[in-house]
DNA sequence: CTGAAAGCGCTAACAA
DNA sequence: TTGTTAGCGCTTTCAG
């Protein structure tokens, strides 16, 4: 048993046509008689034929795969609940087009180098960039490789260069802030992410742009998107801006940390301080009180990014898309 | 600019040796003079040559990639914080061997079919199975494809057939239970996972096997690894076994739900009821009180699984491995 | 509408 | 130790 894998030749033999004709029905199906097509399809089913991608790829120089490149430092992503959602959505969307997703991590020089070689080697038709920074040396390597790329989340400072699909960070921050104000809060602080990420800077912009109070520098501190970072940031904020009656936190994980800091400081939530998060990740319902937060349509971000990438591969013009967020009201604000 | 990608012929020309010699230094480097090797290496660097995997694959019928197959239904994994850890570790480990990881989701019939075709087509050298059940039709397809496979976490009922790397579920449960008993708890309930998962049944075994009290049926209820499921299960447990003074919960996410149920029922934690979780995922420190839990060495599980798979590809005999867990004491017990 | 034939870039067997 | 050579399985002209 376990005979050799059937090739296109076997299918040709079984269906009584030539290799060329089989190939035609397998692909564009241009100029094939119905009879021939039927015969081929039957033979494919009978033999259990599956095309050899390597051979096809060698001929067409298309691989049928897309690489998802993670640029975030290991430890951060380790805690990041968003990434797996992006992965699954991208995988599903790609699968619908009979393409596959390969994952690469460009966390250090070695990783970046591997990605660069992979791309230069033409091992993937396109790249999906996750949390890539504008100053990431990888960007240059990608550009040099001429492999079409799309980012999930804008690449700060390269918005015009690298097409992207992203959640509306600015709008989401505005939603949260407006809600807080609507709840009668006026002295609102913010725990932001690192400024070199879109979530870091755009959410500050959104936060700042809502009228109804003055925002000064001491009202904003920065965390690193981890829970411990959020806790530390909250303590700092409490020191700088003790009068605050609300905090908008740029991620749920950091918000969980902020909740702990507030608890330790003896401030009740939402009584004395209202807390709003961002992400609507699993931790949002694990905290006490549960987090009022902003849901990002991450699955859609990934599918849209894939759609853009496929369009790019198809040599179409593409335009970046920004998807709306949604306010989820729970107990913390 | 943007000239054609250099081939092995260009390298041969640039280094003044034949294609064959270039190939030799690129691969096994058997029987190559130092001079030739040096010349080739220089030429590779100069030309920026990267081997064409498709061509190599066509010749060797090895792809240099491994597919990670997720069998879990979409909605569960969506909340599962473990999966991304497995992915990253596997990716890193594979990268160290110059191989890549492609991700496929076999959540429904369509997905399973795609995976089966992928494997039958010889598009991957091996498969890494995640949360595959014994009755998954995919298993048969994989077997039929003759693609070497290793599971992350045992495939219940197929332990002898599919090699695996797993955390010590039984031992971890025992650790947690023993700790609870050591804290003076005697009426310990359990919220288990679905019995058709290793974490579901082995953790019950571990829980039950610790002496010091009697375990009856009403002390164990089942959840579905979601937070909502944990909450519901806790309510049920409270009804069946109201006298309990501790709960061992088979996942942190469910434990977070259990905490909420206990809170709603007016039972203090850990005062009246001690709670121990499992996983040590991000939610474990987001809850209030923070969870005492069992840490699974997931990254090691993935690396070990990859190691086993590579050994299998190398035609070696392999033996499944079970890795020790660690008790993390926090505030809930 | 279909068959024949020429490679895609690489490895490995063989010959030198 | 090295060069030569024969394909791996497929797509795609080019004739017919």
mmCIF file of C-alpha atoms in Angstrom, chain B:
data_model
loop_
_atom_site.group_PDB
_atom_site.id
_atom_site.type_symbol
_atom_site.label_atom_id
_atom_site.label_comp_id
_atom_site.label_asym_id
_atom_site.label_seq_id
_atom_site.Cartn_x
_atom_site.Cartn_y
_atom_site.Cartn_z
ATOM 1 C CA UNK B 1 16.970 47.643 -10.744
ATOM 2 C CA UNK B 2 15.123 44.788 -9.082
ATOM 3 C CA UNK B 3 16.922 42.244 -11.170
ATOM 4 C CA UNK B 4 15.894 38.654 -11.212
ATOM 5 C CA UNK B 5 16.583 36.648 -8.109
ATOM 6 C CA UNK B 6 20.015 34.986 -8.310
ATOM 7 C CA UNK B 7 19.978 31.221 -8.779
ATOM 8 C CA UNK B 8 22.452 28.603 -7.901
ATOM 9 C CA UNK B 9 23.862 28.988 -11.380
ATOM 10 C CA UNK B 10 24.771 32.585 -10.721
ATOM 11 C CA UNK B 11 26.560 31.529 -7.585
ATOM 12 C CA UNK B 12 28.377 28.819 -9.489
ATOM 13 C CA UNK B 13 29.463 31.279 -12.130
ATOM 14 C CA UNK B 14 30.540 33.872 -9.566
ATOM 15 C CA UNK B 15 32.575 31.391 -7.594
ATOM 16 C CA UNK B 16 34.053 29.542 -10.504
ATOM 17 C CA UNK B 17 32.835 26.100 -9.507
ATOM 18 C CA UNK B 18 29.973 23.939 -10.708
ATOM 19 C CA UNK B 19 26.371 23.921 -9.602
ATOM 20 C CA UNK B 20 26.949 20.600 -7.943
ATOM 21 C CA UNK B 21 29.682 21.941 -5.735
ATOM 22 C CA UNK B 22 27.609 24.913 -4.751
ATOM 23 C CA UNK B 23 24.801 22.588 -3.803
ATOM 24 C CA UNK B 24 27.207 20.542 -1.738
ATOM 25 C CA UNK B 25 28.383 23.461 0.352
ATOM 26 C CA UNK B 26 24.798 24.646 0.726
ATOM 27 C CA UNK B 27 23.797 21.297 2.135
ATOM 28 C CA UNK B 28 25.764 18.470 3.670
ATOM 29 C CA UNK B 29 29.096 20.015 2.725
ATOM 30 C CA UNK B 30 30.550 16.546 2.244
ATOM 31 C CA UNK B 31 33.752 16.350 0.289
ATOM 32 C CA UNK B 32 34.305 19.954 -0.561
ATOM 33 C CA UNK B 33 37.712 21.582 -0.525
ATOM 34 C CA UNK B 34 38.161 24.521 1.741
ATOM 35 C CA UNK B 35 39.022 26.736 -1.191
ATOM 36 C CA UNK B 36 35.831 25.820 -2.992
ATOM 37 C CA UNK B 37 33.758 26.321 0.100
ATOM 38 C CA UNK B 38 35.202 29.743 0.738
ATOM 39 C CA UNK B 39 34.677 30.811 -2.840
ATOM 40 C CA UNK B 40 31.096 29.660 -2.748
ATOM 41 C CA UNK B 41 30.350 31.391 0.547
ATOM 42 C CA UNK B 42 31.730 34.609 -0.780
ATOM 43 C CA UNK B 43 29.720 34.320 -3.951
ATOM 44 C CA UNK B 44 26.567 33.603 -1.975
ATOM 45 C CA UNK B 45 27.108 36.732 0.061
ATOM 46 C CA UNK B 46 27.956 38.810 -2.987
ATOM 47 C CA UNK B 47 24.993 37.758 -5.038
ATOM 48 C CA UNK B 48 22.584 37.723 -2.120
ATOM 49 C CA UNK B 49 21.561 34.250 -3.099
ATOM 50 C CA UNK B 50 18.776 32.492 -1.190
ATOM 51 C CA UNK B 51 17.835 28.992 -2.208
ATOM 52 C CA UNK B 52 14.556 28.505 -3.949
ATOM 53 C CA UNK B 53 12.638 26.282 -1.610
ATOM 54 C CA UNK B 54 10.171 25.243 -4.239
ATOM 55 C CA UNK B 55 12.899 23.843 -6.409
ATOM 56 C CA UNK B 56 14.587 22.148 -3.516
ATOM 57 C CA UNK B 57 11.313 20.775 -2.321
ATOM 58 C CA UNK B 58 10.452 19.474 -5.742
ATOM 59 C CA UNK B 59 13.672 17.562 -5.786
ATOM 60 C CA UNK B 60 13.843 16.358 -2.210
ATOM 61 C CA UNK B 61 10.122 16.148 -1.488
ATOM 62 C CA UNK B 62 10.733 17.859 1.779
ATOM 63 C CA UNK B 63 9.051 21.186 2.355
ATOM 64 C CA UNK B 64 10.870 22.635 5.330
ATOM 65 C CA UNK B 65 7.609 23.428 7.016
ATOM 66 C CA UNK B 66 5.407 21.994 9.692
ATOM 67 C CA UNK B 67 1.726 22.619 10.037
ATOM 68 C CA UNK B 68 0.139 23.393 13.359
ATOM 69 C CA UNK B 69 -3.425 22.152 13.357
ATOM 70 C CA UNK B 70 -5.948 23.644 15.750
ATOM 71 C CA UNK B 71 -8.893 21.391 16.297
ATOM 72 C CA UNK B 72 -10.666 23.325 18.947
ATOM 73 C CA UNK B 73 -13.971 24.930 18.040
ATOM 74 C CA UNK B 74 -13.412 28.556 17.214
ATOM 75 C CA UNK B 75 -15.253 30.097 20.110
ATOM 76 C CA UNK B 76 -13.343 28.250 22.757
ATOM 77 C CA UNK B 77 -9.906 29.020 21.411
ATOM 78 C CA UNK B 78 -10.974 32.562 20.972
ATOM 79 C CA UNK B 79 -10.781 32.868 24.722
ATOM 80 C CA UNK B 80 -7.921 30.493 25.178
ATOM 81 C CA UNK B 81 -4.824 32.277 26.352
ATOM 82 C CA UNK B 82 -2.669 29.195 26.036
ATOM 83 C CA UNK B 83 -2.670 28.771 22.373
ATOM 84 C CA UNK B 84 -0.576 31.763 21.434
ATOM 85 C CA UNK B 85 2.151 30.651 23.813
ATOM 86 C CA UNK B 86 2.306 27.286 22.093
ATOM 87 C CA UNK B 87 2.502 28.962 18.724
ATOM 88 C CA UNK B 88 5.344 31.251 19.542
ATOM 89 C CA UNK B 89 7.403 28.576 21.199
ATOM 90 C CA UNK B 90 6.886 26.193 18.315
ATOM 91 C CA UNK B 91 7.732 28.895 15.808
ATOM 92 C CA UNK B 92 10.925 29.783 17.596
ATOM 93 C CA UNK B 93 12.021 26.224 18.001
ATOM 94 C CA UNK B 94 11.312 25.449 14.377
ATOM 95 C CA UNK B 95 13.100 28.576 13.246
ATOM 96 C CA UNK B 96 16.207 27.347 15.012
ATOM 97 C CA UNK B 97 16.119 24.445 12.589
ATOM 98 C CA UNK B 98 15.419 26.683 9.641
ATOM 99 C CA UNK B 99 11.904 25.392 9.302
ATOM 100 C CA UNK B 100 8.673 27.304 9.292
ATOM 101 C CA UNK B 101 5.321 26.942 10.912
ATOM 102 C CA UNK B 102 2.092 27.154 8.995
ATOM 103 C CA UNK B 103 -1.143 27.470 10.829
ATOM 104 C CA UNK B 104 -4.364 25.707 9.934
ATOM 105 C CA UNK B 105 -7.681 25.636 11.709
ATOM 106 C CA UNK B 106 -9.724 22.473 11.580
ATOM 107 C CA UNK B 107 -12.733 23.784 13.391
ATOM 108 C CA UNK B 108 -15.336 22.429 11.029
ATOM 109 C CA UNK B 109 -15.676 19.947 8.187
ATOM 110 C CA UNK B 110 -14.361 22.410 5.663
ATOM 111 C CA UNK B 111 -11.301 23.065 7.765
ATOM 112 C CA UNK B 112 -10.650 19.405 8.382
ATOM 113 C CA UNK B 113 -10.948 18.750 4.713
ATOM 114 C CA UNK B 114 -8.478 21.461 3.911
ATOM 115 C CA UNK B 115 -6.001 20.079 6.398
ATOM 116 C CA UNK B 116 -6.421 16.592 5.019
ATOM 117 C CA UNK B 117 -5.798 17.794 1.488
ATOM 118 C CA UNK B 118 -2.838 19.830 2.610
ATOM 119 C CA UNK B 119 -1.267 16.839 4.257
ATOM 120 C CA UNK B 120 -2.108 14.451 1.459
ATOM 121 C CA UNK B 121 -0.593 16.934 -0.946
ATOM 122 C CA UNK B 122 2.666 16.659 0.952
ATOM 123 C CA UNK B 123 2.706 20.371 1.663
ATOM 124 C CA UNK B 124 4.174 19.912 5.123
ATOM 125 C CA UNK B 125 6.804 17.567 6.500
ATOM 126 C CA UNK B 126 4.990 17.086 9.766
ATOM 127 C CA UNK B 127 2.031 18.126 11.858
ATOM 128 C CA UNK B 128 1.709 19.528 15.333
ATOM 129 C CA UNK B 129 -1.708 18.772 16.775
ATOM 130 C CA UNK B 130 -3.352 21.105 19.244
ATOM 131 C CA UNK B 131 -6.302 20.037 21.381
ATOM 132 C CA UNK B 132 -7.221 17.182 19.140
ATOM 133 C CA UNK B 133 -9.842 14.783 20.447
ATOM 134 C CA UNK B 134 -9.650 11.048 20.077
ATOM 135 C CA UNK B 135 -12.831 10.955 18.017
ATOM 136 C CA UNK B 136 -11.718 13.716 15.683
ATOM 137 C CA UNK B 137 -12.119 12.439 12.112
ATOM 138 C CA UNK B 138 -9.006 14.389 11.341
ATOM 139 C CA UNK B 139 -6.897 11.815 13.135
ATOM 140 C CA UNK B 140 -7.781 9.198 10.629
ATOM 141 C CA UNK B 141 -7.039 11.521 7.762
ATOM 142 C CA UNK B 142 -3.683 12.323 9.268
ATOM 143 C CA UNK B 143 -2.869 8.691 9.698
ATOM 144 C CA UNK B 144 -3.829 8.000 6.122
ATOM 145 C CA UNK B 145 -1.589 10.821 4.945
ATOM 146 C CA UNK B 146 1.426 9.199 6.619
ATOM 147 C CA UNK B 147 2.640 12.600 7.718
ATOM 148 C CA UNK B 148 4.538 12.328 11.022
ATOM 149 C CA UNK B 149 2.565 13.984 13.776
ATOM 150 C CA UNK B 150 3.017 14.947 17.381
ATOM 151 C CA UNK B 151 0.403 16.340 19.725
ATOM 152 C CA UNK B 152 0.694 19.127 22.257
ATOM 153 C CA UNK B 153 -1.205 17.509 25.085
ATOM 154 C CA UNK B 154 -2.132 13.850 24.905
ATOM 155 C CA UNK B 155 -4.797 12.692 22.489
ATOM 156 C CA UNK B 156 -7.049 10.857 24.884
ATOM 157 C CA UNK B 157 -7.337 7.196 23.983
ATOM 158 C CA UNK B 158 -4.542 7.440 21.444
ATOM 159 C CA UNK B 159 -1.642 7.990 23.781
ATOM 160 C CA UNK B 160 0.139 5.006 22.330
ATOM 161 C CA UNK B 161 -0.462 6.027 18.753
ATOM 162 C CA UNK B 162 0.190 9.736 18.626
ATOM 163 C CA UNK B 163 3.356 10.787 20.456
ATOM 164 C CA UNK B 164 2.891 13.885 22.553
ATOM 165 C CA UNK B 165 4.428 16.415 24.870
ATOM 166 C CA UNK B 166 2.227 17.547 27.696
ATOM 167 C CA UNK B 167 2.149 19.208 31.055
ATOM 168 C CA UNK B 168 1.580 16.884 33.957
ATOM 169 C CA UNK B 169 -2.152 17.433 34.353
ATOM 170 C CA UNK B 170 -2.562 14.717 36.903
ATOM 171 C CA UNK B 171 0.402 15.850 38.964
ATOM 172 C CA UNK B 172 -0.630 19.487 38.747
ATOM 173 C CA UNK B 173 -4.092 18.692 40.019
ATOM 174 C CA UNK B 174 -2.533 16.721 42.815
ATOM 175 C CA UNK B 175 -0.269 19.657 43.677
ATOM 176 C CA UNK B 176 -3.210 22.019 43.904
ATOM 177 C CA UNK B 177 -5.324 19.614 45.921
ATOM 178 C CA UNK B 178 -2.520 18.773 48.296
ATOM 179 C CA UNK B 179 -1.894 22.439 48.855
ATOM 180 C CA UNK B 180 -5.570 23.036 49.608
ATOM 181 C CA UNK B 181 -5.533 20.193 52.123
ATOM 182 C CA UNK B 182 -2.368 21.569 53.622
ATOM 183 C CA UNK B 183 -4.230 24.814 54.198
ATOM 184 C CA UNK B 184 -6.664 22.885 56.327
ATOM 185 C CA UNK B 185 -9.412 22.519 53.736
ATOM 186 C CA UNK B 186 -11.283 19.257 53.722
ATOM 187 C CA UNK B 187 -14.497 19.864 51.827
ATOM 188 C CA UNK B 188 -13.008 20.516 48.445
ATOM 189 C CA UNK B 189 -15.108 20.722 45.315
ATOM 190 C CA UNK B 190 -13.868 20.748 41.762
ATOM 191 C CA UNK B 191 -14.840 22.430 38.543
ATOM 192 C CA UNK B 192 -13.447 20.242 35.802
ATOM 193 C CA UNK B 193 -13.151 20.679 32.063
ATOM 194 C CA UNK B 194 -14.987 18.551 29.511
ATOM 195 C CA UNK B 195 -14.134 14.885 30.040
ATOM 196 C CA UNK B 196 -13.095 14.386 26.452
ATOM 197 C CA UNK B 197 -10.007 16.546 26.961
ATOM 198 C CA UNK B 198 -6.851 15.459 28.790
ATOM 199 C CA UNK B 199 -7.144 18.476 31.064
ATOM 200 C CA UNK B 200 -10.701 17.431 31.753
ATOM 201 C CA UNK B 201 -10.120 13.870 32.809
ATOM 202 C CA UNK B 202 -6.548 13.797 34.107
ATOM 203 C CA UNK B 203 -7.070 16.756 36.394
ATOM 204 C CA UNK B 204 -10.048 14.960 37.913
ATOM 205 C CA UNK B 205 -7.873 11.916 38.403
ATOM 206 C CA UNK B 206 -5.234 13.941 40.148
ATOM 207 C CA UNK B 207 -7.824 15.663 42.295
ATOM 208 C CA UNK B 208 -9.427 12.394 43.285
ATOM 209 C CA UNK B 209 -6.197 10.565 43.981
ATOM 210 C CA UNK B 210 -5.051 12.763 46.815
ATOM 211 C CA UNK B 211 -5.879 11.058 50.131
ATOM 212 C CA UNK B 212 -7.215 12.915 53.122
ATOM 213 C CA UNK B 213 -10.913 13.091 52.269
ATOM 214 C CA UNK B 214 -13.586 11.288 50.359
ATOM 215 C CA UNK B 215 -14.548 12.533 46.901
ATOM 216 C CA UNK B 216 -18.092 11.924 45.803
ATOM 217 C CA UNK B 217 -19.786 12.653 42.566
ATOM 218 C CA UNK B 218 -21.626 15.741 43.730
ATOM 219 C CA UNK B 219 -18.305 17.417 44.478
ATOM 220 C CA UNK B 220 -17.352 17.603 40.846
ATOM 221 C CA UNK B 221 -19.075 19.615 38.138
ATOM 222 C CA UNK B 222 -18.002 20.306 34.583
ATOM 223 C CA UNK B 223 -17.412 23.577 32.813
ATOM 224 C CA UNK B 224 -16.383 24.351 29.268
ATOM 225 C CA UNK B 225 -13.183 26.308 29.955
ATOM 226 C CA UNK B 226 -14.925 29.652 29.481
ATOM 227 C CA UNK B 227 -15.419 32.198 32.164
ATOM 228 C CA UNK B 228 -19.197 32.105 31.826
ATOM 229 C CA UNK B 229 -19.040 28.337 32.038
ATOM 230 C CA UNK B 230 -16.998 28.564 35.208
ATOM 231 C CA UNK B 231 -19.492 30.888 36.775
ATOM 232 C CA UNK B 232 -22.383 28.621 35.948
ATOM 233 C CA UNK B 233 -20.505 25.578 37.186
ATOM 234 C CA UNK B 234 -19.721 27.273 40.488
ATOM 235 C CA UNK B 235 -23.379 28.042 41.060
ATOM 236 C CA UNK B 236 -24.178 24.437 40.373
ATOM 237 C CA UNK B 237 -21.458 23.226 42.692
ATOM 238 C CA UNK B 238 -22.691 25.507 45.440
ATOM 239 C CA UNK B 239 -26.109 23.940 45.071
ATOM 240 C CA UNK B 240 -24.835 20.341 45.065
ATOM 241 C CA UNK B 241 -22.193 20.772 47.701
ATOM 242 C CA UNK B 242 -23.021 23.832 49.791
ATOM 243 C CA UNK B 243 -20.698 22.869 52.621
ATOM 244 C CA UNK B 244 -17.542 23.221 50.538
ATOM 245 C CA UNK B 245 -14.602 25.193 51.878
ATOM 246 C CA UNK B 246 -12.437 25.076 48.751
ATOM 247 C CA UNK B 247 -12.645 24.598 44.991
ATOM 248 C CA UNK B 248 -10.079 23.406 42.581
ATOM 249 C CA UNK B 249 -10.882 24.791 39.142
ATOM 250 C CA UNK B 250 -9.368 23.271 36.018
ATOM 251 C CA UNK B 251 -8.593 26.607 34.370
ATOM 252 C CA UNK B 252 -7.958 30.188 35.428
ATOM 253 C CA UNK B 253 -10.616 31.509 33.118
ATOM 254 C CA UNK B 254 -13.212 29.274 34.728
ATOM 255 C CA UNK B 255 -11.794 30.176 38.130
ATOM 256 C CA UNK B 256 -12.410 33.839 37.337
ATOM 257 C CA UNK B 257 -16.038 32.909 36.674
ATOM 258 C CA UNK B 258 -16.154 30.875 39.862
ATOM 259 C CA UNK B 259 -14.890 33.862 41.822
ATOM 260 C CA UNK B 260 -17.774 35.908 40.514
ATOM 261 C CA UNK B 261 -20.286 33.241 41.430
ATOM 262 C CA UNK B 262 -18.839 32.978 44.930
ATOM 263 C CA UNK B 263 -18.959 36.714 45.271
ATOM 264 C CA UNK B 264 -22.578 36.749 44.155
ATOM 265 C CA UNK B 265 -23.344 34.014 46.663
ATOM 266 C CA UNK B 266 -21.751 36.046 49.411
ATOM 267 C CA UNK B 267 -18.928 33.642 50.140
ATOM 268 C CA UNK B 268 -15.617 35.260 50.871
ATOM 269 C CA UNK B 269 -12.454 34.098 49.154
ATOM 270 C CA UNK B 270 -10.213 32.752 50.531
ATOM 271 C CA UNK B 271 -11.861 33.139 53.937
ATOM 272 C CA UNK B 272 -14.842 30.880 53.474
ATOM 273 C CA UNK B 273 -13.863 29.253 50.242
ATOM 274 C CA UNK B 274 -10.346 28.840 48.927
ATOM 275 C CA UNK B 275 -9.998 28.814 45.138
ATOM 276 C CA UNK B 276 -7.175 27.293 43.128
ATOM 277 C CA UNK B 277 -6.962 27.609 39.375
ATOM 278 C CA UNK B 278 -4.916 26.039 36.622
ATOM 279 C CA UNK B 279 -2.808 27.566 33.815
ATOM 280 C CA UNK B 280 -1.310 30.678 35.369
ATOM 281 C CA UNK B 281 -2.556 32.685 32.437
ATOM 282 C CA UNK B 282 -2.938 36.453 32.299
ATOM 283 C CA UNK B 283 -6.314 36.428 34.025
ATOM 284 C CA UNK B 284 -4.791 34.825 37.117
ATOM 285 C CA UNK B 285 -3.412 38.158 38.243
ATOM 286 C CA UNK B 286 -6.345 40.209 37.019
ATOM 287 C CA UNK B 287 -8.864 38.716 39.399
ATOM 288 C CA UNK B 288 -9.499 39.879 42.914
ATOM 289 C CA UNK B 289 -8.187 38.110 44.871
ATOM 290 C CA UNK B 290 -5.424 37.018 42.531
ATOM 291 C CA UNK B 291 -5.471 33.330 41.804
ATOM 292 C CA UNK B 292 -3.373 30.670 43.398
ATOM 293 C CA UNK B 293 -2.845 28.401 40.449
ATOM 294 C CA UNK B 294 -0.808 25.766 38.691
ATOM 295 C CA UNK B 295 1.614 26.930 36.056
ATOM 296 C CA UNK B 296 1.917 24.769 32.994
ATOM 297 C CA UNK B 297 5.232 24.909 31.158
ATOM 298 C CA UNK B 298 3.506 25.539 27.857
ATOM 299 C CA UNK B 299 6.461 26.945 26.041
ATOM 300 C CA UNK B 300 8.423 23.823 26.949
ATOM 301 C CA UNK B 301 5.514 21.646 25.876
ATOM 302 C CA UNK B 302 5.654 23.214 22.450
ATOM 303 C CA UNK B 303 9.429 23.024 22.132
ATOM 304 C CA UNK B 304 9.403 19.419 23.243
ATOM 305 C CA UNK B 305 6.670 18.610 20.773
ATOM 306 C CA UNK B 306 8.758 20.161 18.036
ATOM 307 C CA UNK B 307 11.785 18.231 19.178
ATOM 308 C CA UNK B 308 9.821 14.999 19.030
ATOM 309 C CA UNK B 309 8.500 15.854 15.619
ATOM 310 C CA UNK B 310 11.940 16.621 14.264
ATOM 311 C CA UNK B 311 13.198 13.336 15.670
ATOM 312 C CA UNK B 312 10.312 11.594 13.972
ATOM 313 C CA UNK B 313 11.188 13.255 10.680
ATOM 314 C CA UNK B 314 14.665 11.997 11.238
ATOM 315 C CA UNK B 315 13.219 8.489 11.525
ATOM 316 C CA UNK B 316 14.193 8.139 15.139
ATOM 317 C CA UNK B 317 12.103 6.405 17.770
ATOM 318 C CA UNK B 318 10.411 8.844 20.079
ATOM 319 C CA UNK B 319 8.869 8.672 23.489
ATOM 320 C CA UNK B 320 6.170 11.016 24.741
ATOM 321 C CA UNK B 321 7.172 13.439 27.457
ATOM 322 C CA UNK B 322 5.288 14.803 30.418
ATOM 323 C CA UNK B 323 6.564 18.008 31.953
ATOM 324 C CA UNK B 324 6.195 19.038 35.574
ATOM 325 C CA UNK B 325 3.902 21.843 36.645
ATOM 326 C CA UNK B 326 4.502 24.402 39.355
ATOM 327 C CA UNK B 327 2.308 25.668 42.168
ATOM 328 C CA UNK B 328 1.990 29.448 42.190
ATOM 329 C CA UNK B 329 0.625 30.711 45.462
ATOM 330 C CA UNK B 330 -1.234 34.022 45.384
ATOM 331 C CA UNK B 331 -4.230 35.230 47.334
ATOM 332 C CA UNK B 332 -7.200 33.050 46.498
ATOM 333 C CA UNK B 333 -6.033 30.043 48.470
#
